[in-house]
N, CA, C and O atoms as a MOPAC input file, in Angstrom:
PM7 MOZYME 1SCF
protein

 N      0.79900 1    -1.02000 1    -0.15500 1
 C      0.30300 1    -0.06600 1     0.03400 1
 C      0.99400 1     1.13700 1     0.24800 1
 O      0.34200 1     2.12700 1    -0.08200 1
 N      1.97700 1     1.32800 1     0.64300 1
 C      2.75500 1     2.41100 1     1.14400 1
 C      3.57500 1     2.64500 1    -0.49700 1
 O      3.62600 1     3.66900 1    -1.17900 1
 N      3.94700 1     1.75900 1    -0.67000 1
 C      4.23500 1     1.24300 1    -2.43700 1
 C      3.53100 1     2.37800 1    -3.60300 1
 O      3.89100 1     3.25900 1    -4.38400 1
 N      2.76200 1     1.95100 1    -3.30800 1
 C      1.44700 1     2.22800 1    -4.16900 1
 C      1.30300 1     3.82400 1    -4.27900 1
 O      1.44200 1     4.56100 1    -5.25500 1
 N      0.93600 1     4.14000 1    -2.76300 1
 C      0.77100 1     5.40300 1    -2.54300 1
 C      1.87200 1     6.73600 1    -2.83600 1
 O      1.57600 1     7.90200 1    -3.09900 1
 N      3.39600 1     6.03900 1    -2.66900 1
 C      4.79000 1     7.14800 1    -3.27000 1
 C      4.56100 1     6.65100 1    -5.05000 1
 O      5.25700 1     7.18400 1    -5.91400 1
 N      3.94400 1     6.02500 1    -5.26000 1
 C      4.04600 1     6.12400 1    -6.89900 1
 C      3.28100 1     6.76500 1    -7.65800 1
 O      3.51100 1     7.02500 1    -8.83900 1
 N      1.84900 1     7.21000 1    -6.73400 1
 C      1.27500 1     8.07300 1    -6.97900 1
 C      1.09400 1     9.08700 1    -6.65200 1
 O      0.07300 1     9.74300 1    -6.85800 1
 N      2.48300 1     9.56000 1    -5.82000 1
 C      2.43200 1    10.79700 1    -5.42300 1
 C      3.57600 1    11.10200 1    -6.11500 1
 O      3.71200 1    12.32000 1    -6.00200 1
 N      4.25000 1    10.76200 1    -6.61000 1
 C      5.83600 1    10.37700 1    -7.73300 1
 C      5.36900 1    11.07300 1    -9.07100 1
 O      5.91200 1    11.99000 1    -9.68800 1
 N      4.03900 1    10.27700 1    -9.38600 1
 C      3.54100 1    10.23300 1   -10.46900 1
 C      2.35900 1    12.38800 1   -10.74200 1
 O      2.10500 1    13.17800 1   -11.65100 1
 N      2.08000 1    12.21900 1    -9.03800 1
 C      1.76600 1    13.70700 1    -9.12600 1
 C      2.47300 1    14.99600 1    -9.23800 1
 O      2.02800 1    15.99900 1    -9.79700 1
 N      3.65300 1    14.87200 1    -8.63400 1
 C      4.64100 1    15.59600 1    -8.70600 1
 C      5.18500 1    15.69800 1   -10.00800 1
 O      5.53600 1    16.78400 1   -10.46900 1
 N      5.29700 1    14.39300 1   -10.76800 1
 C      6.00200 1    14.62500 1   -11.95900 1
 C      4.92100 1    15.49100 1   -13.28500 1
 O      5.29400 1    16.06800 1   -14.30600 1
 N      3.80000 1    15.32000 1   -12.85700 1
 C      2.97600 1    15.82500 1   -14.14000 1
 C      3.13700 1    17.31000 1   -13.56500 1
 O      3.56300 1    18.03100 1   -14.46800 1
 N      2.95700 1    17.96300 1   -12.45900 1
 C      2.95000 1    19.21900 1   -12.20100 1
 C      4.13100 1    19.47300 1   -12.33300 1
 O      4.18900 1    20.70200 1   -12.28800 1
 N      4.92600 1    19.15300 1   -12.44300 1
 C      6.57100 1    19.71600 1   -12.94400 1
 C      6.48800 1    20.00800 1   -14.65600 1
 O      7.23100 1    20.87600 1   -15.11500 1
 N      5.63700 1    19.31400 1   -15.49600 1
 C      5.64300 1    19.37700 1   -16.59900 1
 C      4.39900 1    20.39800 1   -17.18900 1
 O      4.49300 1    20.93900 1   -18.29000 1
 N      3.08100 1    20.59700 1   -16.18000 1
 C      2.12600 1    21.46400 1   -16.92800 1
 C      2.16300 1    22.72400 1   -16.72100 1
 O      3.12800 1    23.13900 1   -16.07900 1
 N      1.50600 1    23.35000 1   -17.02500 1
 C      1.58400 1    25.09600 1   -16.79200 1
 C      0.46200 1    25.06400 1   -16.22000 1
 O     -0.33900 1    24.13900 1   -16.08100 1
 N      0.42400 1    26.84200 1   -15.67000 1
 C     -0.71000 1    26.84400 1   -14.71000 1
 C     -0.74600 1    28.39900 1   -15.10200 1
 O      0.14900 1    29.22600 1   -15.27500 1
 N     -2.18400 1    28.46300 1   -15.17500 1
 C     -2.35100 1    30.18000 1   -15.70800 1
 C     -3.33000 1    30.61300 1   -14.86600 1
 O     -4.36600 1    29.98800 1   -14.63600 1
 N     -2.97800 1    31.84100 1   -14.32300 1
 C     -3.96800 1    32.82900 1   -13.20400 1
 C     -3.82500 1    34.00100 1   -13.62000 1
 O     -2.81900 1    34.32500 1   -14.25100 1
 N     -4.81900 1    34.85900 1   -13.34000 1
 C     -4.99000 1    36.28100 1   -13.52800 1
 C     -5.05700 1    37.34100 1   -12.32500 1
 O     -5.99100 1    37.12600 1   -11.55300 1
 N     -4.40400 1    38.22900 1   -12.07800 1
 C     -4.51900 1    38.94300 1   -10.86900 1
 C     -5.51400 1    40.37700 1   -11.42700 1
 O     -5.39000 1    40.76400 1   -12.58800 1
 N     -6.05700 1    40.76800 1   -10.88100 1
 C     -6.61100 1    42.05400 1   -10.62100 1
 C     -6.62300 1    42.79900 1    -9.20800 1
 O     -6.04100 1    42.34700 1    -8.22200 1
 N     -7.19600 1    43.73700 1    -9.21800 1
 C     -7.82900 1    44.68400 1    -7.82200 1
 C     -9.39700 1    45.45600 1    -7.88300 1
 O     -9.79200 1    45.98000 1    -8.92400 1
 N    -10.02600 1    45.44600 1    -6.90800 1
 C    -11.17500 1    46.21000 1    -7.33000 1
 C    -11.12300 1    47.46200 1    -7.40000 1
 O    -12.14400 1    48.14600 1    -7.32700 1
 N     -9.77100 1    48.03200 1    -7.57300 1
 C     -9.42600 1    49.51600 1    -7.84300 1
 C     -9.45400 1    49.72800 1    -9.37700 1
 O     -9.48300 1    50.76000 1   -10.04800 1
 N     -9.43600 1    48.45100 1    -9.70600 1
 C     -9.89600 1    48.97500 1   -11.35700 1
 C    -10.52900 1    48.78700 1   -11.54300 1
 O    -11.12300 1    47.88900 1   -10.94500 1
 N    -11.28900 1    49.75200 1   -13.04300 1
 C    -12.30000 1    50.51900 1   -13.25600 1
 C    -13.05700 1    49.08000 1   -13.48500 1
 O    -12.48000 1    48.03500 1   -13.78600 1
 N    -14.52900 1    49.25000 1   -13.27200 1
 C    -16.01900 1    48.22900 1   -13.09300 1
 C    -15.39100 1    47.55100 1   -14.68300 1
 O    -14.80800 1    46.46700 1   -14.67600 1
 N    -15.56600 1    48.21300 1   -15.77800 1
 C    -15.70800 1    47.55700 1   -17.19700 1
 C    -14.48000 1    46.65600 1   -17.42400 1
 O    -14.53900 1    45.53000 1   -17.91900 1
 N    -13.39800 1    47.25700 1   -17.02100 1
 C    -12.14700 1    46.59100 1   -17.21100 1
 C    -12.55000 1    44.88500 1   -16.57000 1
 O    -12.78700 1    43.86600 1   -17.21800 1
 N    -12.49600 1    45.15000 1   -14.68900 1
 C    -12.91300 1    44.21400 1   -13.89000 1
 C    -14.12400 1    43.21200 1   -14.53900 1
 O    -14.38700 1    42.05300 1   -14.21600 1
 N    -14.39600 1    43.57300 1   -14.97400 1
 C    -16.02700 1    42.72300 1   -15.68000 1
 C    -15.24400 1    41.72500 1   -16.73400 1
 O    -15.01600 1    40.53800 1   -16.49900 1
 N    -14.86300 1    42.44700 1   -17.97800 1
 C    -14.17600 1    41.99600 1   -18.59300 1
 C    -13.14800 1    40.89300 1   -18.29700 1
 O    -13.14500 1    39.77800 1   -18.81700 1
 N    -12.28500 1    41.35300 1   -17.39900 1
 C    -11.05900 1    40.32500 1   -16.70600 1
 C    -11.78900 1    39.00900 1   -16.42100 1
 O    -11.34300 1    37.95000 1   -16.86400 1
 N    -13.30300 1    39.08200 1   -15.42500 1
 C    -13.84500 1    38.23800 1   -15.01000 1
 C    -14.35700 1    37.15900 1   -15.56500 1
 O    -14.42600 1    35.95500 1   -15.32000 1
 N    -14.92900 1    38.40400 1   -16.92200 1
 C    -15.54400 1    36.56700 1   -17.46200 1
 C    -14.67500 1    35.94700 1   -18.33900 1
 O    -14.61300 1    34.72700 1   -18.49400 1
 N    -13.82200 1    36.99100 1   -19.06800 1
 C    -12.60300 1    35.79900 1   -19.64300 1
 C    -11.89300 1    34.92900 1   -18.63800 1
 O    -11.36700 1    33.86800 1   -18.97600 1
 N    -11.87800 1    35.41200 1   -17.32000 1
 C    -11.18100 1    34.19500 1   -16.75700 1
 C    -12.25100 1    33.02400 1   -16.48000 1
 O    -11.86800 1    31.85400 1   -16.46800 1
 N    -13.34200 1    33.29600 1   -16.30000 1
 C    -14.40900 1    32.63500 1   -16.04200 1
 C    -14.93600 1    31.48400 1   -17.27500 1
 O    -15.11300 1    30.30100 1   -16.98300 1
 N    -15.07500 1    31.82700 1   -18.17700 1
 C    -14.80200 1    31.03900 1   -19.77400 1
 C    -13.54300 1    30.33400 1   -19.97300 1
 O    -13.55700 1    29.19500 1   -20.44100 1
 N    -12.71200 1    30.77800 1   -19.73100 1
 C    -11.60800 1    30.21800 1   -19.85900 1
 C    -11.37700 1    28.95300 1   -18.20800 1
 O    -10.70900 1    27.92100 1   -18.27000 1
 N    -11.88800 1    29.28800 1   -17.32300 1
 C    -11.93200 1    28.72500 1   -15.93000 1
 C    -10.22700 1    28.75600 1   -15.46000 1
 O     -9.51700 1    27.75400 1   -15.36900 1
 N     -9.83000 1    30.07200 1   -15.21500 1
 C     -8.60600 1    30.30600 1   -14.68100 1
 C     -9.14000 1    31.22400 1   -13.90800 1
 O    -10.07400 1    32.02500 1   -13.95300 1
 N     -7.89600 1    30.74000 1   -12.82900 1
 C     -8.42200 1    31.56300 1   -11.57100 1
 C     -7.73100 1    32.61900 1   -11.33400 1
 O     -6.55100 1    32.65200 1   -11.68300 1
 N     -8.44600 1    33.90500 1   -10.56800 1
 C     -8.22900 1    35.32300 1   -10.41300 1
 C     -7.72000 1    35.78900 1    -8.64400 1
 O     -8.21900 1    35.28800 1    -7.63600 1
 N     -6.88700 1    36.59900 1    -8.65900 1
 C     -6.27000 1    36.76700 1    -7.47800 1
 C     -6.41800 1    38.21800 1    -6.96700 1
 O     -6.28200 1    39.14700 1    -7.76400 1
 N     -6.61600 1    38.38100 1    -6.02600 1
 C     -6.81300 1    39.62200 1    -5.21900 1
 C     -5.58800 1    39.90600 1    -4.57500 1
 O     -4.97300 1    38.91000 1    -4.19300 1
 N     -5.21200 1    40.71300 1    -4.41400 1
 C     -4.19800 1    40.96700 1    -2.98700 1
 C     -5.11300 1    41.00600 1    -1.50900 1
 O     -5.03000 1    40.23700 1    -0.55200 1
 N     -5.92300 1    42.08200 1    -1.68700 1
 C     -6.33100 1    42.23000 1    -0.22900 1
 C     -7.87500 1    42.40400 1    -0.64400 1
 O     -8.41400 1    41.98900 1    -1.67000 1
 N     -8.43500 1    43.11300 1     0.39800 1
 C     -9.85600 1    43.48100 1     0.66200 1
 C    -10.28000 1    45.18000 1     0.37500 1
 O     -9.62500 1    46.19700 1     0.60000 1
 N    -11.52900 1    45.01400 1    -0.15900 1
 C    -12.15500 1    46.22700 1    -0.17000 1
 C    -12.02000 1    46.88400 1     1.26500 1
 O    -12.06500 1    46.22900 1     2.30700 1
 N    -11.84900 1    48.25100 1     1.19500 1
 C    -11.79300 1    49.28800 1     2.40800 1
 C    -11.31100 1    48.36100 1     3.55400 1
 O    -11.53200 1    48.80200 1     4.68200 1
 N    -10.57400 1    46.92900 1     3.45800 1
 C    -10.36900 1    46.45100 1     5.00000 1
 C    -11.32600 1    45.74800 1     5.37300 1
 O    -11.36000 1    45.44100 1     6.56500 1
 N    -12.35200 1    45.30000 1     4.50700 1
 C    -13.74900 1    44.88200 1     4.80200 1
 C    -13.88500 1    43.70300 1     4.15100 1
 O    -14.04800 1    43.77800 1     2.93300 1
 N    -13.85400 1    42.41400 1     4.75900 1
 C    -14.24100 1    41.25000 1     4.33300 1
 C    -15.90100 1    41.00300 1     3.60600 1
 O    -16.12500 1    40.35100 1     2.58600 1
 N    -16.99400 1    41.77500 1     4.51800 1
 C    -18.07500 1    41.02600 1     4.36200 1
 C    -18.10000 1    41.70900 1     2.48200 1
 O    -18.11900 1    41.03400 1     1.45300 1
 N    -18.08800 1    43.80900 1     2.68100 1
 C    -17.78600 1    44.03700 1     1.40700 1
 C    -17.19800 1    43.35400 1     0.05400 1
 O    -17.67400 1    43.57000 1    -1.06000 1
 N    -16.19000 1    42.57400 1     0.29300 1
 C    -15.41800 1    41.81400 1    -0.54500 1
 C    -15.97500 1    40.44400 1    -0.95900 1
 O    -15.88900 1    39.86600 1    -2.04200 1
 N    -16.58200 1    40.07100 1     0.20800 1
 C    -16.97000 1    38.85900 1    -0.64500 1
 C    -18.38700 1    38.96000 1    -1.19300 1
 O    -18.89800 1    37.99600 1    -1.76200 1
 N    -19.13900 1    40.31300 1    -1.00000 1
 C    -20.44700 1    40.31700 1    -1.42800 1
 C    -19.88300 1    40.91400 1    -3.08700 1
 O    -20.58500 1    40.30700 1    -3.89500 1
 N    -19.40300 1    41.37400 1    -3.46200 1
 C    -18.32100 1    41.74900 1    -4.69100 1
 C    -18.21400 1    40.72300 1    -5.39100 1
 O    -18.68100 1    40.72100 1    -6.53000 1
 N    -17.68100 1    39.80600 1    -4.95500 1
 C    -16.96500 1    38.54100 1    -5.53600 1
 C    -18.44800 1    37.94800 1    -5.78100 1
 O    -18.78100 1    37.43600 1    -6.85000 1
 N    -19.12700 1    38.05400 1    -4.88800 1
 C    -20.88500 1    37.13900 1    -5.07500 1
 C    -21.37900 1    37.73900 1    -6.23100 1
 O    -21.86900 1    36.90200 1    -6.98900 1
 N    -21.43200 1    38.95000 1    -6.66800 1
 C    -22.37200 1    39.04800 1    -7.68200 1
 C    -21.90800 1    38.77300 1    -8.46600 1
 O    -22.53500 1    38.31300 1    -9.42000 1
 N    -19.81700 1    38.97900 1    -8.49400 1
 C    -19.52400 1    38.49800 1    -9.87300 1
 C    -19.76700 1    36.76100 1   -10.24400 1
 O    -20.20000 1    36.27800 1   -11.29000 1
 N    -19.58200 1    36.47100 1    -9.72700 1
 C    -19.69500 1    34.68300 1    -9.65000 1
 C    -21.56200 1    34.52700 1    -9.68800 1
 O    -22.04500 1    33.58800 1   -10.32000 1
 N    -22.09600 1    35.11100 1    -9.26400 1
 C    -23.74500 1    35.26800 1    -9.74600 1
 C    -23.46400 1    35.17500 1   -11.27400 1
 O    -23.86300 1    34.13200 1   -11.79200 1
 N    -22.77300 1    36.18600 1   -12.19100 1
 C    -23.07800 1    36.23500 1   -13.39200 1
 C    -22.21500 1    35.53300 1   -13.69300 1
 O    -22.74500 1    35.05200 1   -14.69500 1
 N    -21.12700 1    34.99100 1   -13.62700 1
 C    -20.20600 1    34.24300 1   -14.44900 1
 C    -20.03600 1    33.03700 1   -13.59600 1
 O    -19.14400 1    33.20700 1   -12.76500 1
 N    -20.64500 1    31.79800 1   -13.53400 1
 C    -20.54400 1    30.92200 1   -12.67500 1
 C    -18.65700 1    30.13500 1   -12.95500 1
 O    -17.93400 1    29.92600 1   -11.98100 1
 N    -18.37900 1    29.94800 1   -13.83500 1
 C    -17.08800 1    29.50300 1   -13.67300 1
 C    -15.81600 1    30.17500 1   -13.18800 1
 O    -14.66100 1    29.85000 1   -13.46300 1
 N    -16.33400 1    31.40800 1   -12.23400 1
 C    -15.48700 1    32.16700 1   -12.01500 1
 C    -14.74000 1    31.90600 1   -10.74700 1
 O    -15.49100 1    31.90000 1    -9.77200 1
 N    -13.29600 1    31.65600 1   -10.43500 1
 C    -12.81600 1    31.43700 1    -9.32200 1
 C    -12.10400 1    32.56000 1    -8.52900 1
 O    -11.05000 1    32.95100 1    -9.03200 1
 N    -12.40900 1    33.01100 1    -7.64100 1
 C    -11.64900 1    34.36500 1    -7.44200 1
 C    -10.97100 1    33.97400 1    -5.68900 1
 O    -11.56200 1    33.65000 1    -4.66000 1
 N     -9.71100 1    34.16100 1    -5.94700 1
 C     -9.06500 1    33.45500 1    -4.14300 1
 C     -8.41900 1    34.93600 1    -3.72100 1
 O     -8.02800 1    35.61000 1    -4.67500 1
 N     -8.25600 1    35.54800 1    -2.30400 1
 C     -7.79800 1    36.75300 1    -1.84200 1
 C     -6.35000 1    35.86000 1    -1.58500 1
 O     -6.45300 1    34.76900 1    -1.02400 1
 N     -4.87000 1    36.40500 1    -2.05300 1
 C     -3.99200 1    35.80100 1    -1.59100 1
 C     -2.70300 1    36.76000 1    -2.11300 1
 O     -1.98400 1    36.74600 1    -3.11200 1
 N     -2.78800 1    37.52900 1    -1.00700 1
 C     -1.56600 1    38.25700 1    -1.48700 1
 C      0.15700 1    37.63600 1    -1.14400 1
 O      1.16900 1    38.33700 1    -1.13900 1
 N      0.09900 1    36.41900 1    -0.92800 1
 C      1.62500 1    35.90900 1    -1.16200 1
 C      1.42200 1    35.49600 1    -2.78800 1
 O      2.34500 1    35.69300 1    -3.57900 1
 N      0.53400 1    35.08700 1    -3.08900 1
 C      0.27000 1    34.49300 1    -4.92000 1
 C      1.10600 1    36.04700 1    -5.46500 1
 O      1.99400 1    35.99400 1    -6.31600 1
 N      0.67400 1    37.34100 1    -4.84800 1
 C      1.02800 1    38.40300 1    -5.94700 1
 C      2.58500 1    38.64600 1    -5.27600 1
 O      3.37600 1    39.12500 1    -6.08800 1
 N      3.18900 1    38.36200 1    -3.78900 1
 C      4.60500 1    37.96700 1    -3.79000 1
 C      5.18500 1    37.01400 1    -4.60100 1
 O      6.14500 1    37.41100 1    -5.26100 1
 N      4.93500 1    36.14600 1    -4.69400 1
 C      5.43800 1    34.87500 1    -5.77300 1
 C      5.80000 1    34.91200 1    -7.01000 1
 O      6.61800 1    34.33500 1    -7.72600 1
 N      4.79700 1    35.93600 1    -7.13200 1
 C      5.16400 1    36.21700 1    -8.87300 1
 C      5.70100 1    37.72500 1    -9.01100 1
 O      5.99300 1    38.02500 1   -10.16900 1
 N      5.86200 1    38.59800 1    -8.17400 1
 C      6.36400 1    39.64500 1    -8.16800 1
 C      5.22800 1    40.92800 1    -8.91200 1
 O      5.39300 1    41.85900 1    -9.70000 1
 N      4.45500 1    40.55100 1    -8.41800 1
 C      3.06800 1    41.43100 1    -9.31100 1
 C      2.93000 1    42.85400 1    -8.49000 1
 O      2.61700 1    43.00000 1    -7.30800 1
 N      3.23600 1    43.79500 1    -9.40800 1
 C      3.26300 1    44.79200 1    -8.86600 1
 C      2.24900 1    46.14900 1    -9.40000 1
 O      2.04300 1    47.25000 1    -8.88800 1
 N      1.71100 1    45.46800 1   -10.73700 1
 C      0.43800 1    46.47700 1   -11.05000 1
 C     -0.48400 1    45.50700 1   -11.91300 1
 O      0.03600 1    44.52100 1   -12.43600 1
 N     -1.79200 1    45.75500 1   -12.06800 1
 C     -2.83100 1    44.84600 1   -12.54900 1
 C     -3.38000 1    45.56100 1   -13.70800 1
 O     -3.05600 1    46.73000 1   -13.91800 1
 N     -4.42900 1    44.74000 1   -14.69500 1
 C     -4.37400 1    43.28100 1   -14.43800 1
 C     -3.35000 1    42.76900 1   -15.00600 1
 O     -2.78700 1    43.44300 1   -15.86900 1
 N     -2.76900 1    41.25600 1   -14.62300 1
 C     -1.62800 1    40.81100 1   -14.81400 1
 C     -2.16400 1    39.38400 1   -15.19900 1
 O     -3.14000 1    38.86400 1   -14.65800 1
 N     -1.48200 1    38.86300 1   -16.10700 1
 C     -1.44100 1    37.37200 1   -16.37200 1
 C     -0.38200 1    36.52300 1   -16.13500 1
 O      0.77500 1    36.87900 1   -16.35800 1
 N     -0.59800 1    35.69500 1   -15.80800 1
 C      0.51500 1    34.96000 1   -15.34500 1
 C      0.59700 1    33.31300 1   -15.88900 1
 O     -0.44300 1    32.67200 1   -15.73400 1
 N      1.80000 1    32.58000 1   -16.53000 1
 C      1.94700 1    31.37900 1   -17.09900 1
 C      3.10500 1    30.65600 1   -16.14600 1
 O      4.25500 1    31.09200 1   -16.21000 1
 N      2.79600 1    29.58000 1   -15.28800 1
 C      4.10700 1    29.21100 1   -14.74100 1
 C      4.17900 1    27.81900 1   -15.11900 1
 O      3.51300 1    27.08700 1   -15.85200 1
 N      5.35700 1    27.66600 1   -14.27200 1
 C      5.65300 1    25.64600 1   -14.78200 1
 C      6.91200 1    25.44000 1   -14.06300 1
 O      8.09400 1    25.60100 1   -14.36600 1
 N      6.21600 1    24.98200 1   -12.88300 1
 C      7.62300 1    24.64900 1   -11.89700 1
 C      7.68900 1    26.14500 1   -11.16100 1
 O      6.84900 1    26.92100 1   -10.70500 1
 N      9.05800 1    26.13100 1   -11.28500 1
 C      9.55700 1    27.28100 1   -10.82200 1
 C      9.54100 1    28.58100 1   -11.45800 1
 O      9.52300 1    29.70200 1   -10.94900 1
 N      9.55300 1    28.17000 1   -12.82100 1
 C      9.69800 1    29.26300 1   -13.70800 1
 C      8.51200 1    29.72600 1   -14.19200 1
 O      7.72100 1    28.92800 1   -14.69400 1
 N      8.12000 1    31.54200 1   -14.08100 1
 C      6.92200 1    31.62600 1   -14.44200 1
 C      7.07400 1    33.23600 1   -15.54100 1
 O      8.03800 1    33.99000 1   -15.41400 1
 N      6.06400 1    33.46500 1   -16.44000 1
 C      6.24600 1    35.01000 1   -17.15500 1
 C      5.28500 1    35.73500 1   -16.82700 1
 O      4.27200 1    35.06800 1   -16.61600 1
 N      5.14800 1    36.92500 1   -16.67800 1
 C      3.75200 1    37.81300 1   -16.91100 1
 C      3.83800 1    38.74000 1   -17.66300 1
 O      4.78000 1    39.46100 1   -17.99300 1
 N      2.52400 1    38.68700 1   -18.00100 1
 C      1.95700 1    40.33900 1   -19.00200 1
 C      1.35300 1    40.83700 1   -17.95000 1
 O      0.70600 1    40.33000 1   -17.03200 1
 N      1.77000 1    42.28000 1   -18.31700 1
 C      0.88200 1    43.16100 1   -18.02700 1
 C      0.04300 1    44.00300 1   -18.53700 1
 O      0.37800 1    44.13700 1   -19.71400 1
 N     -1.23600 1    44.91300 1   -18.21800 1
 C     -2.18600 1    45.23200 1   -19.22700 1
 C     -3.49000 1    44.58100 1   -19.78000 1
 O     -3.82300 1    43.40000 1   -19.68300 1
 N     -4.09700 1    45.51800 1   -20.33000 1
 C     -5.69700 1    45.10700 1   -20.71900 1
 C     -5.60500 1    44.49200 1   -22.05800 1
 O     -5.81000 1    45.06300 1   -23.12900 1
 N     -5.12500 1    42.70900 1   -21.78400 1
 C     -5.32900 1    41.93700 1   -22.69300 1
 C     -6.15600 1    41.29700 1   -22.80400 1
 O     -6.92900 1    41.78400 1   -21.97900 1
 N     -6.93000 1    40.04000 1   -23.47400 1
 C     -7.63400 1    38.94200 1   -23.63700 1
 C     -6.78900 1    38.26200 1   -22.92000 1
 O     -5.65000 1    38.64700 1   -22.65400 1
 N     -7.41200 1    36.95800 1   -22.47700 1
 C     -6.36000 1    35.94300 1   -22.16900 1
 C     -5.81500 1    35.21200 1   -23.33700 1
 O     -4.69900 1    34.71100 1   -23.19800 1
 N     -6.35800 1    35.09100 1   -24.32800 1
 C     -6.12800 1    34.12400 1   -25.53100 1
 C     -5.04300 1    35.40600 1   -26.17800 1
 O     -3.89000 1    35.12200 1   -26.50300 1
 N     -5.43600 1    36.41400 1   -26.26800 1
 C     -4.19300 1    37.10100 1   -26.90000 1
 C     -2.94200 1    37.14800 1   -25.75800 1
 O     -1.88200 1    36.76800 1   -26.25400 1
 N     -2.85600 1    37.48500 1   -24.51700 1
 C     -1.87300 1    36.87500 1   -23.57000 1
 C     -1.21100 1    35.92500 1   -23.40400 1
 O     -0.15900 1    35.78700 1   -22.78000 1
 N     -2.15000 1    34.83900 1   -24.27800 1
 C     -1.61300 1    33.40100 1   -23.85900 1
 C     -0.43100 1    32.89500 1   -25.16600 1
 O      0.48400 1    32.08200 1   -25.03100 1
 N     -0.81500 1    33.68900 1   -26.44800 1
 C     -0.44900 1    33.46200 1   -27.44000 1
 C      1.53700 1    34.09500 1   -27.75800 1
 O      2.55300 1    33.65000 1   -28.29200 1
 N      0.95400 1    35.74500 1   -26.78100 1
 C      2.11100 1    36.60200 1   -26.81300 1
 C      3.19100 1    35.73400 1   -25.94600 1
 O      4.26900 1    35.32400 1   -26.37500 1
 N      2.62100 1    35.52900 1   -24.52100 1
 C      3.57900 1    34.71600 1   -23.65900 1
 C      4.13400 1    33.19200 1   -24.59100 1
 O      5.34800 1    33.00400 1   -24.67300 1
 N      3.46600 1    32.49900 1   -25.04100 1
 C      4.10700 1    31.65000 1   -25.99000 1
 C      5.26900 1    32.09800 1   -26.97900 1
 O      6.40300 1    31.62000 1   -26.98200 1
 N      4.90700 1    32.85400 1   -27.61400 1
 C      5.95700 1    33.71800 1   -28.28700 1
 C      7.07400 1    34.23900 1   -28.23100 1
 O      8.04600 1    34.23300 1   -28.98800 1
 N      6.73300 1    34.96100 1   -26.70600 1
 C      8.02100 1    36.04900 1   -26.10800 1
 C      8.09400 1    35.34100 1   -24.95100 1
 O      9.06800 1    35.80000 1   -24.35400 1
 N      7.50700 1    34.31700 1   -24.18900 1
 C      7.99400 1    34.52200 1   -23.07700 1
 C      8.91800 1    33.11600 1   -22.78400 1
 O      9.18500 1    32.21400 1   -23.57900 1
 N      9.30700 1    33.26000 1   -21.35500 1
 C     10.65000 1    32.26300 1   -20.97900 1
 C     10.02500 1    30.73200 1   -21.04000 1
 O     10.56300 1    29.77300 1   -21.59500 1
 N      9.00100 1    30.73100 1   -20.47000 1
 C      8.63400 1    29.37500 1   -20.04900 1
 C      8.00300 1    28.82500 1   -21.30600 1
 O      7.30300 1    29.35400 1   -22.16900 1
 N      8.49800 1    27.51600 1   -21.13000 1
 C      8.73100 1    26.45300 1   -22.15700 1
 C      8.30900 1    25.28800 1   -21.83300 1
 O      8.45100 1    24.34200 1   -22.60700 1

């Protein structure tokens, strides 16, 4: 049993080392139309969206806004994770991140996920 568990764990780790993760970083301080477009695009691609913090340091306000958007976009996944911002050195938003293992590329600006992924595939370092 232990041997089988180790094999499954090794396989999972190997898969994660060879797979790409994509995420989007935003802030509620962004213009509403831009934020809405990013949420819609991320929902359509089922890509997680990260926030650095809370609206006016108020969890209730923040969760209320997230709930509003999640009602509009059922596949939307929003996480409040300041450590993710630190991990990728995100210093402005919106930002699109593609990561593989310890390598990652960041693209800043108002760009669709499809266009951003295409640009990163051609110009990025993560292969």
